[in-house]
Short mmCIF file of C-alpha atoms in Angstrom, two decimals:
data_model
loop_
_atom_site.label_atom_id
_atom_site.label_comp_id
_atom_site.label_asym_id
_atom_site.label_seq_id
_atom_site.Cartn_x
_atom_site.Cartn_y
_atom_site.Cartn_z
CA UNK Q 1 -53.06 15.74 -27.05
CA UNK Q 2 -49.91 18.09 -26.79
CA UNK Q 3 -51.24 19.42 -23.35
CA UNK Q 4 -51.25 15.46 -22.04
CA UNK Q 5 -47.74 14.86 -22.87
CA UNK Q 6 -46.72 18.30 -21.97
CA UNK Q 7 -48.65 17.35 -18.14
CA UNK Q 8 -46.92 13.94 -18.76
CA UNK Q 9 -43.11 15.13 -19.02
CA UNK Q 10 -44.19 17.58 -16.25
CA UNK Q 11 -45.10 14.46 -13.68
CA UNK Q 12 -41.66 12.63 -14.87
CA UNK Q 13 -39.50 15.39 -14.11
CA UNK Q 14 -41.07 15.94 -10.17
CA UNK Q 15 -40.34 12.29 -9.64
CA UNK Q 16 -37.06 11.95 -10.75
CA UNK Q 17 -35.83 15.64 -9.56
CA UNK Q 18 -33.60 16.93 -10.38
CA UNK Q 19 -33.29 19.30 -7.33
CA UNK Q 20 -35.10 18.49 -3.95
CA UNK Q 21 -38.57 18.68 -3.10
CA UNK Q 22 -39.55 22.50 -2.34
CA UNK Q 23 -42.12 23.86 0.20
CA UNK Q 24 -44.70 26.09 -0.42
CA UNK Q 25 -42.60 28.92 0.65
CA UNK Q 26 -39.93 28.46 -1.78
CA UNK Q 27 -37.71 26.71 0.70
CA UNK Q 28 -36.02 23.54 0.55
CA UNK Q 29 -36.92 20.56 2.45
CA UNK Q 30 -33.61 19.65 4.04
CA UNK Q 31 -34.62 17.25 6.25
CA UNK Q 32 -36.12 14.66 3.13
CA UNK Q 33 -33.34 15.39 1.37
CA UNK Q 34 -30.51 14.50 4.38
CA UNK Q 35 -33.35 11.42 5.15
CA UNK Q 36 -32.74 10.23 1.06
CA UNK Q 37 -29.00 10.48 1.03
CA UNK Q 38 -28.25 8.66 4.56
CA UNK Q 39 -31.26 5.95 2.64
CA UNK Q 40 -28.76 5.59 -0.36
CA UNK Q 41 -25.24 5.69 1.69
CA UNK Q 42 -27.12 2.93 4.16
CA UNK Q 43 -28.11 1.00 0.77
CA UNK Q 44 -24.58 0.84 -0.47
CA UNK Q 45 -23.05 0.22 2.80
CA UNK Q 46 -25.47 -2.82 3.24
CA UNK Q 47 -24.19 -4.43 -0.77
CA UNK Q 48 -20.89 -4.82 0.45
CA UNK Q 49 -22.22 -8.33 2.96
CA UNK Q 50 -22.60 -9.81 -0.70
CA UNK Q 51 -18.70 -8.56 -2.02
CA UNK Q 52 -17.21 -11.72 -0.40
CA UNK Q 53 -13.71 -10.38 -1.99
CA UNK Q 54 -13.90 -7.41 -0.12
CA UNK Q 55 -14.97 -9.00 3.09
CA UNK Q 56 -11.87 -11.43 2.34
CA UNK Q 57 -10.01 -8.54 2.57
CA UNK Q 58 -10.86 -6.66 6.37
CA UNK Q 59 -11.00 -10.72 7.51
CA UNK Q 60 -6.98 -10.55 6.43
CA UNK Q 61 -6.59 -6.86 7.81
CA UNK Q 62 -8.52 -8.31 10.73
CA UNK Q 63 -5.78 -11.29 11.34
CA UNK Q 64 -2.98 -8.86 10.47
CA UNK Q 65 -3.73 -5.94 13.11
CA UNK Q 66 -5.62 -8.30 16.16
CA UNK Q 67 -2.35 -10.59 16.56
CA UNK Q 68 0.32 -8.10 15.02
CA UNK Q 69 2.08 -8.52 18.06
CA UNK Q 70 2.81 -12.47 16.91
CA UNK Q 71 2.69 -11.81 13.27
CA UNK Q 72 5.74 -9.58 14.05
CA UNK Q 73 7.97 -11.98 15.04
CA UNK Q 74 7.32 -14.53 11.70
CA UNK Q 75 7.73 -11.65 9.23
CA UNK Q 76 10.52 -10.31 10.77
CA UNK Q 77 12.50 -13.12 10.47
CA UNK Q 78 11.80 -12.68 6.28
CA UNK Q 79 12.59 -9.02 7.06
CA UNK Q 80 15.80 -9.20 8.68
CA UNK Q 81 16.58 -12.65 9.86
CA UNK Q 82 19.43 -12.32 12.09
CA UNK Q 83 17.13 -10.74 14.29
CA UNK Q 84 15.47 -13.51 15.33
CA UNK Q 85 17.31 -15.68 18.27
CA UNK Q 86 18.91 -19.11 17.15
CA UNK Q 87 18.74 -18.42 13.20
CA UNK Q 88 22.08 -19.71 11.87
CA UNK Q 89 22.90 -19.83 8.24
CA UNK Q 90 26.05 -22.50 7.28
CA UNK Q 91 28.38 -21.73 4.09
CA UNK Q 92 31.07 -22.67 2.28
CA UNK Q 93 33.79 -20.54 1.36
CA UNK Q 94 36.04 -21.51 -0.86
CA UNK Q 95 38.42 -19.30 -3.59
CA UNK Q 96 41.65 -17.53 -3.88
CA UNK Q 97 41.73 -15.15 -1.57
CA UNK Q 98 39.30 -16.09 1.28
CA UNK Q 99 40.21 -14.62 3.91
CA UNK Q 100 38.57 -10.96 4.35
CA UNK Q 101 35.44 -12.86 3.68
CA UNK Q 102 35.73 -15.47 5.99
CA UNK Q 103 36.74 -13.36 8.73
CA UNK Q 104 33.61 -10.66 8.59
CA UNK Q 105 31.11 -13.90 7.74
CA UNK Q 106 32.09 -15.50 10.87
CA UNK Q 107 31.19 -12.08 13.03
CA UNK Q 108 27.96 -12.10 11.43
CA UNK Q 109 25.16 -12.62 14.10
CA UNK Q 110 23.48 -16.22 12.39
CA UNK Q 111 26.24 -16.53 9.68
CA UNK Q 112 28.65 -19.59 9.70
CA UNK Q 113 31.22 -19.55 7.56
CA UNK Q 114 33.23 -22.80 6.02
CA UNK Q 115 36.90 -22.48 4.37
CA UNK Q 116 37.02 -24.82 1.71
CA UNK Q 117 40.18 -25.45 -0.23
CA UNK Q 118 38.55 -26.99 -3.01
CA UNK Q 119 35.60 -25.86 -5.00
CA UNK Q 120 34.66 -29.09 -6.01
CA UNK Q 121 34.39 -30.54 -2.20
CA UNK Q 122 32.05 -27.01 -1.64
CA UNK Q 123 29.89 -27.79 -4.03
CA UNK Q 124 29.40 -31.24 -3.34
CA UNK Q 125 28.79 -30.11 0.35
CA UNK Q 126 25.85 -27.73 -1.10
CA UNK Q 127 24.51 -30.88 -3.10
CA UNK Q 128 24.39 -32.73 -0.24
CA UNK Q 129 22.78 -29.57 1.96
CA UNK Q 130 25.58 -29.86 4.55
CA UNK Q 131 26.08 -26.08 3.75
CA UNK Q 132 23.12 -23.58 2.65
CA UNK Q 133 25.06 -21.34 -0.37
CA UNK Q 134 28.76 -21.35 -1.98
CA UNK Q 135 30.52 -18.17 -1.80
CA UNK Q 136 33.60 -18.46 -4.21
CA UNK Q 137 35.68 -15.04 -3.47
CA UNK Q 138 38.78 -14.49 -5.75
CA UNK Q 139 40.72 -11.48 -6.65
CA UNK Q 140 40.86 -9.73 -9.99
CA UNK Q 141 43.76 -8.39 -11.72
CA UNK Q 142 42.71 -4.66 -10.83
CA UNK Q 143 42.45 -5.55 -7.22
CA UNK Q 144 38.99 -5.81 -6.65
CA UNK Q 145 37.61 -8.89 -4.58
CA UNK Q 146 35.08 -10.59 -6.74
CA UNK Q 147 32.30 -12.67 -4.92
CA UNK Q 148 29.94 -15.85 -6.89
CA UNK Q 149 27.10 -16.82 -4.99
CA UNK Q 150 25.28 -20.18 -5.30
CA UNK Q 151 21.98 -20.55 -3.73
CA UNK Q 152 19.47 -23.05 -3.93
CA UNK Q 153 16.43 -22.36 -6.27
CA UNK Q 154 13.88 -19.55 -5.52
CA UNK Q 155 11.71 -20.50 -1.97
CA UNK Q 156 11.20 -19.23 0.97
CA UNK Q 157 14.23 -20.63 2.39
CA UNK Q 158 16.18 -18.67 -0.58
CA UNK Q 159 15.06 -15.46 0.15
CA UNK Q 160 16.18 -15.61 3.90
CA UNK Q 161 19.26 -16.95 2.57
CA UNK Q 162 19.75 -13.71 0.19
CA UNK Q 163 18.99 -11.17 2.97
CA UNK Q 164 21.72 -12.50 5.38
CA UNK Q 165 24.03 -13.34 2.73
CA UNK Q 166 23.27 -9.78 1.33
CA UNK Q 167 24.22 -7.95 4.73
CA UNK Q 168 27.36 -9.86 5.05
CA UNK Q 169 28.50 -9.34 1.23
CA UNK Q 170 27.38 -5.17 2.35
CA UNK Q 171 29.67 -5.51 4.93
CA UNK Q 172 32.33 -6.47 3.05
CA UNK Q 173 32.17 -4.63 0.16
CA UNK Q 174 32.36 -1.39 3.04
CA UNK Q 175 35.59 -3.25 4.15
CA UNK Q 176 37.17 -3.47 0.84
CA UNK Q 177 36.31 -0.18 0.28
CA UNK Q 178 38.13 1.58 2.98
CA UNK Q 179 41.23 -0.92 2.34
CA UNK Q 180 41.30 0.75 -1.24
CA UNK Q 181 40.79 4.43 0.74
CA UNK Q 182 43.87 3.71 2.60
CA UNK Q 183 45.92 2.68 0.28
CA UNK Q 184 45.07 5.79 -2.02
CA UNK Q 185 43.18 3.78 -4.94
CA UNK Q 186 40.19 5.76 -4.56
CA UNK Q 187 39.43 9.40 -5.89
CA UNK Q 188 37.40 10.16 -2.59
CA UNK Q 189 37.56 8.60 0.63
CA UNK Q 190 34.06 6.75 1.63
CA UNK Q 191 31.89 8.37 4.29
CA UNK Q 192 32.34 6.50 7.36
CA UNK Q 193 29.23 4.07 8.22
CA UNK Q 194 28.91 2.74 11.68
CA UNK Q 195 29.51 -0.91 12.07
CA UNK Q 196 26.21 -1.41 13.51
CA UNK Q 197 22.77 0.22 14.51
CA UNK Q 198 21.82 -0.09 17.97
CA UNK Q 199 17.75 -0.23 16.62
CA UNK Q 200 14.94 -2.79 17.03
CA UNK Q 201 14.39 -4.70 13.68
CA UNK Q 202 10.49 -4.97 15.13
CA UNK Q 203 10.46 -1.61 15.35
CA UNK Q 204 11.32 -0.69 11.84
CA UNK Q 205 9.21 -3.38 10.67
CA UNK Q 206 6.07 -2.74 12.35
CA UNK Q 207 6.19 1.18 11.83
CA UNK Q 208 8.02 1.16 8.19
CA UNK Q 209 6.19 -1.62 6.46
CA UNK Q 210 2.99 -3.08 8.50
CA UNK Q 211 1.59 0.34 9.66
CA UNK Q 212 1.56 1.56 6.02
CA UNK Q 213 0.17 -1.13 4.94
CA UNK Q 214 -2.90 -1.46 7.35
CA UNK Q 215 -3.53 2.55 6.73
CA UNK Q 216 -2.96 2.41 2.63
CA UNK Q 217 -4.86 -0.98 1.99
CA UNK Q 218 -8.29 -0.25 3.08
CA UNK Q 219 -7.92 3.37 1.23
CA UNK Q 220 -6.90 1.53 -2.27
CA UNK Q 221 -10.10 -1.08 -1.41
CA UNK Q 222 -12.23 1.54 -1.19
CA UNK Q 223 -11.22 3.28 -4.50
CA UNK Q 224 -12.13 -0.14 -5.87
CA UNK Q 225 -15.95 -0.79 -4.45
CA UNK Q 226 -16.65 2.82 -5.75
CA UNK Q 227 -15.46 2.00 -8.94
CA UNK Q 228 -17.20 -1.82 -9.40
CA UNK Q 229 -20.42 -0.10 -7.39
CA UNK Q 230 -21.05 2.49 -10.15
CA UNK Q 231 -20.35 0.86 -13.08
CA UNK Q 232 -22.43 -1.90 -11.63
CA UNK Q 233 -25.81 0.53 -11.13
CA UNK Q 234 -24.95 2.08 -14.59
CA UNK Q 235 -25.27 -1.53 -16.19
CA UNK Q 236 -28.54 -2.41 -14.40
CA UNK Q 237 -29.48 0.69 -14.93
CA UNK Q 238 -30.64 1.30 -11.50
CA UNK Q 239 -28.32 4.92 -11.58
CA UNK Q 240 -31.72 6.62 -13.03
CA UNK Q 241 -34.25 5.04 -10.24
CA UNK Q 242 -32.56 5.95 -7.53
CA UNK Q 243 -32.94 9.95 -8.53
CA UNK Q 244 -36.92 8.91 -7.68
CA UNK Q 245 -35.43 9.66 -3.91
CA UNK Q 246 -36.13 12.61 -4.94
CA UNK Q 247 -32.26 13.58 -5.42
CA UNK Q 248 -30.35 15.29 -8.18
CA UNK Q 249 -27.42 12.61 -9.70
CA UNK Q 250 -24.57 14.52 -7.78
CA UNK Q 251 -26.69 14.28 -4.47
CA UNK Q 252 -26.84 10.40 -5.16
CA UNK Q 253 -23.07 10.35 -6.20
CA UNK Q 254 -22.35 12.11 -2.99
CA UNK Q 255 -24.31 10.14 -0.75
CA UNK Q 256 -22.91 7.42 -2.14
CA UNK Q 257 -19.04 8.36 -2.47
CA UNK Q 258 -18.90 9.63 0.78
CA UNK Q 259 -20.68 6.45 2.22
CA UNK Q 260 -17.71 4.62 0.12
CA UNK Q 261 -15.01 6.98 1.50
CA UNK Q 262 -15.65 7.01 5.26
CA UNK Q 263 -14.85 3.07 5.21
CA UNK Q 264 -10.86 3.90 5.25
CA UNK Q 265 -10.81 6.07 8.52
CA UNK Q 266 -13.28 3.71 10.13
CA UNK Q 267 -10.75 0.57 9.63
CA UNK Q 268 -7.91 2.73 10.17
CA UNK Q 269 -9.43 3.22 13.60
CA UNK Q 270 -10.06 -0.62 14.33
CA UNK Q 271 -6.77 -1.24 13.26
CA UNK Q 272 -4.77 1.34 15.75
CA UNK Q 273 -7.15 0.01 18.50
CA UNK Q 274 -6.20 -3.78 17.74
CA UNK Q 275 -2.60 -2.66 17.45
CA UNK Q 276 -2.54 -0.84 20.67
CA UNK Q 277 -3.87 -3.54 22.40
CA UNK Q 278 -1.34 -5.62 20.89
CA UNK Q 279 1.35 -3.12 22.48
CA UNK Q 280 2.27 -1.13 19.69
CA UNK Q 281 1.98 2.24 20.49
CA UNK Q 282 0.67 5.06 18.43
CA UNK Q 283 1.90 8.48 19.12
CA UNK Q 284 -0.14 10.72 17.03
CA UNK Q 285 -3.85 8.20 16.48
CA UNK Q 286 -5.68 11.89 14.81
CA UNK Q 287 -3.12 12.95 12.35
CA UNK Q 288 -3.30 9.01 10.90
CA UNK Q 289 -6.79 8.83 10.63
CA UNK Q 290 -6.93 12.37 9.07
CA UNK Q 291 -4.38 11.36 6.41
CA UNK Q 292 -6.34 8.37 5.79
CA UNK Q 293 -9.57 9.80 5.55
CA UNK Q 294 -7.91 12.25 3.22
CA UNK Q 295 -6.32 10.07 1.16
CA UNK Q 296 -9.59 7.59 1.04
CA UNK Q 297 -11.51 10.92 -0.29
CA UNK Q 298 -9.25 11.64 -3.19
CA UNK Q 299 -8.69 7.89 -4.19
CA UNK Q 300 -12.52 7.44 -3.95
CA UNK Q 301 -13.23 10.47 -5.89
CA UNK Q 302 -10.82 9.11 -8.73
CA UNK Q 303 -12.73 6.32 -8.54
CA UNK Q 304 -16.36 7.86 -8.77
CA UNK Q 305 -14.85 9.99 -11.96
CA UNK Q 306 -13.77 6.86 -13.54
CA UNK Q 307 -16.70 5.01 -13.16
CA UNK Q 308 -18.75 7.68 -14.28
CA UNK Q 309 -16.79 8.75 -17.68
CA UNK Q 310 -15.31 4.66 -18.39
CA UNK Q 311 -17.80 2.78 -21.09
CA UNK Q 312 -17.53 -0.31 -19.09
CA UNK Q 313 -16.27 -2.31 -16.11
CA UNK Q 314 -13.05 -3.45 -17.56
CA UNK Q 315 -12.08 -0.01 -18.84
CA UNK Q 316 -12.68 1.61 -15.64
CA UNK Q 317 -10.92 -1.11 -13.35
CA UNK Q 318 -8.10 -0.65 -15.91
CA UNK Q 319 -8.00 3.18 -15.58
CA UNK Q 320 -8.44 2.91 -12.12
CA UNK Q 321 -5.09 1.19 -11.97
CA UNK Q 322 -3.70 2.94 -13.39
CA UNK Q 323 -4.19 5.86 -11.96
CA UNK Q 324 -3.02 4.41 -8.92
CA UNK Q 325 0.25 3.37 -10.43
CA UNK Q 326 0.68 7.10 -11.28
CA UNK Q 327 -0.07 8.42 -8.08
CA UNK Q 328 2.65 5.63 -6.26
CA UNK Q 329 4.74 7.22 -9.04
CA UNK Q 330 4.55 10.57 -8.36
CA UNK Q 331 4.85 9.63 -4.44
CA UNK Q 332 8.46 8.39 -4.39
CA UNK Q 333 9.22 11.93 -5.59
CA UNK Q 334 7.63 13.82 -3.35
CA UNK Q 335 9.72 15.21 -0.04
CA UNK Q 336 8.29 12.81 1.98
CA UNK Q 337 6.81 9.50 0.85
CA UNK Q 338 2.97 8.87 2.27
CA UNK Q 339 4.87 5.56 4.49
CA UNK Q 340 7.57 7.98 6.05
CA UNK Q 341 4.76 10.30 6.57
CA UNK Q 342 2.77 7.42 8.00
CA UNK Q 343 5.86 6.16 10.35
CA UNK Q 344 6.75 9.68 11.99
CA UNK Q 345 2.92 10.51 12.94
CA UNK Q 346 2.96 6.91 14.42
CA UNK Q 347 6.82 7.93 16.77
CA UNK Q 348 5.69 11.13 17.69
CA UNK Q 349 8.15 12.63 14.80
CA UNK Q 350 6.85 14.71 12.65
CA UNK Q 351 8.43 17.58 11.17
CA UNK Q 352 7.23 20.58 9.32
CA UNK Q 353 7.34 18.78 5.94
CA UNK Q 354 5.34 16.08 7.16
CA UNK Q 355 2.39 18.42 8.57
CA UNK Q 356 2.67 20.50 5.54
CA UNK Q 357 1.95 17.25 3.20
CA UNK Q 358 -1.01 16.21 5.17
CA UNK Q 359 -2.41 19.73 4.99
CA UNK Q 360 -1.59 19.48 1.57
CA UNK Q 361 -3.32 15.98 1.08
CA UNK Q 362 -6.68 16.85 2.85
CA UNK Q 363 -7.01 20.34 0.07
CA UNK Q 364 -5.70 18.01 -2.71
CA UNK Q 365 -8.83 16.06 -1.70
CA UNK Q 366 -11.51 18.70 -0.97
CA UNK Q 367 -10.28 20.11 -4.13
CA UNK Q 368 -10.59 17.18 -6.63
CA UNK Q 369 -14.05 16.58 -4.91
CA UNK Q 370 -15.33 20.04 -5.50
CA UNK Q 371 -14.54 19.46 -9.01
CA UNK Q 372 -16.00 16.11 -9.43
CA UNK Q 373 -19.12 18.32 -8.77
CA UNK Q 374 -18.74 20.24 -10.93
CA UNK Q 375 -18.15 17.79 -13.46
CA UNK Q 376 -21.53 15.96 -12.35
CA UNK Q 377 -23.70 19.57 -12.99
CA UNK Q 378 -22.58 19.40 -16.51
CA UNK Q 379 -22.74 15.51 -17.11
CA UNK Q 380 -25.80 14.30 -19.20
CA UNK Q 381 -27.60 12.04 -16.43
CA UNK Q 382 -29.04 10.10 -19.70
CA UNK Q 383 -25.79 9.26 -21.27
CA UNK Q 384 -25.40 7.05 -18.35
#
């Protein structure tokens, strides 16, 4: 009876691995076990048609990188809206001491300014929308020029309002500033700014802000299906079948977080296509795809760890972001941000700082994958 169950335990443990089949020579049989994991990668590659959230998501990436070149233009104007042709902002300015205010309002580009004596008669102009904000400018007993705002109620409309109306008030405040330098009110005399920037708002926009976005997005997705992928097969239980392949658990993890992780580059490459033939050009296409793809293999690997340690599916989606949070934390103080390093690879600017951070990004990544190995040889395949 003890021999059966001993021949029993025996036929269990050459179905389910867990190391590869081995010829008669001792060798291994690469080729079944390459022919399992592409089986498993195609598997998981195939469950995202059903993830109609994620497929939401590339449709929107889609939109946002085939007609950039038009999608510019609109979010631009949100972005910096004097930089869009005709755009013309009317307020009213009333107060005590007026007139440095209405003088650099009026030379605004889209900014027209309105002196009103009374505050009363502004205000009732706002009420009755002849005028889009109230700027009521009056000098303290220090010196200092003190400007109240009033703006309609938080829209879309407002927050155009705020960014012109914030660039103006900017302006002035620089004004005021070097009035005080002159006149020897200050400790230290202000840097001197140029009055204006001879630079494309598009520009900044599309290399600063949309760029990032279209590399970063899909890389943060990603992170996501490999966390709600293996917390899913842990719940069915369906982790332990596929090791029938025959494939040890990290060969399955692998096949599948690789599978998971080659998604990012492969948009990022769509979306530099779509966005060159939209007339934006790209000045250094390899260096952005490596970065992604680096990036998409540490975030995924994060993911895979969480998913495999996390009791459940909220737990893990929780630690997951946060996670994220941290590493957007510890970004903003590294010596480049990933979006600067994003925006020079894209102008043909890089500098020795920015290839040093990708370097550093693609061992960062190799590294915390090597250890998620490691930390799959010692796991207990059953506690899953």
């Amino acid at each position: 009876m003890s021999r059966d169950r001993d021949r029993d335990r025996e036929e269990r443990s050459i179905q389910r691995g867990p190391n590869p089949p081995t010829r008669s020579d001792g060798g291994t049989d690469s080729s079944s076990t390459w022919g399992a994991r592409w089986a498993i990668a195609r598997r998981e590659l195939q469950s995202l048609r059903s993830e109609k959230t994620i497929l939401l998501a590339l449709a929107i990436q889609l939109f946002i990188a085939a007609f950039s070149s038009f999608l510019v233009v609109g979010l631009v104007s949100l972005y910096d809206p004097g930089s869009v042709d005709g755009y013309q902002t009317e307020v009213a300015v009333t107060g005590d001491d007026t007139e440095t205010l209405l003088e650099i309002a009026n030379e605004r580009d889209g900014v027209t300014a309105t002196y009103y004596e009374e505050r009363q008669r502004a205000h009732e102009a706002f009420d009755r929308r002849s005028v889009s904000a109230v700027l009521d400018a009056n000098r303290n007993d220090d010196g200092r020029l003190s400007v109240r705002v009033t703006a309609p109620e938080g829209n879309v409309r407002t927050s155009v309002l705020v960014v012109q109306l914030r660039d103006t008030l900017e302006h002035v405040e620089r004004v005021e500033r070097q009035r005080n330098a002159d006149a020897g009110r200050l400790d230290r005399s202000p840097l001197p700014v140029p009055s204006s920037v001879q630079a494309s708002p598009y520009v900044g926009f599309t290399y600063t802000i949309l760029l990032p976005l279209l590399c970063f997005l899909p890389v943060f997705i990603s992170g996501s299906i490999a966390v709600d992928s293996l917390i899913e097969e842990r719940q069915r239980g369906t982790l332990e079948l596929l090791r029938v392949a025959p494939l040890s658990l990290a060969d399955v993890i692998d096949a599948k977080l690789l599978a998971i992780a080659a998604l990012a580059p492969v948009q990022a490459i769509a979306w530099l296509l779509l966005l060159a033939a939209n007339g934006t050009t790209i000045a250094g296409p390899a260096a952005l795809v490596a970065l992604v793809g680096a990036l998409s293999l540490l975030v995924v690997t994060v993911g895979v760890a969480v998913a495999l340690w996390a009791p459940d599916r909220r737990q893990a989606q929780l630690l997951y972001s946060t996670a994220i949070v941290g590493a957007l934390v510890v970004a903003a103080v590294l010596p480049e941000h990933p979006a600067n390093t994003v925006a020079k690879f894209a102008i043909g600017n890089p500098t020795a700082t920015t290839w040093g951070l990708l370097a550093g990004y693609c061992l960062f990544a190799v590294a915390a994958f090597v250890a998620l190995r490691r930390g799959i040889d010692r796991l207990e395949s059953e506690s899953l």
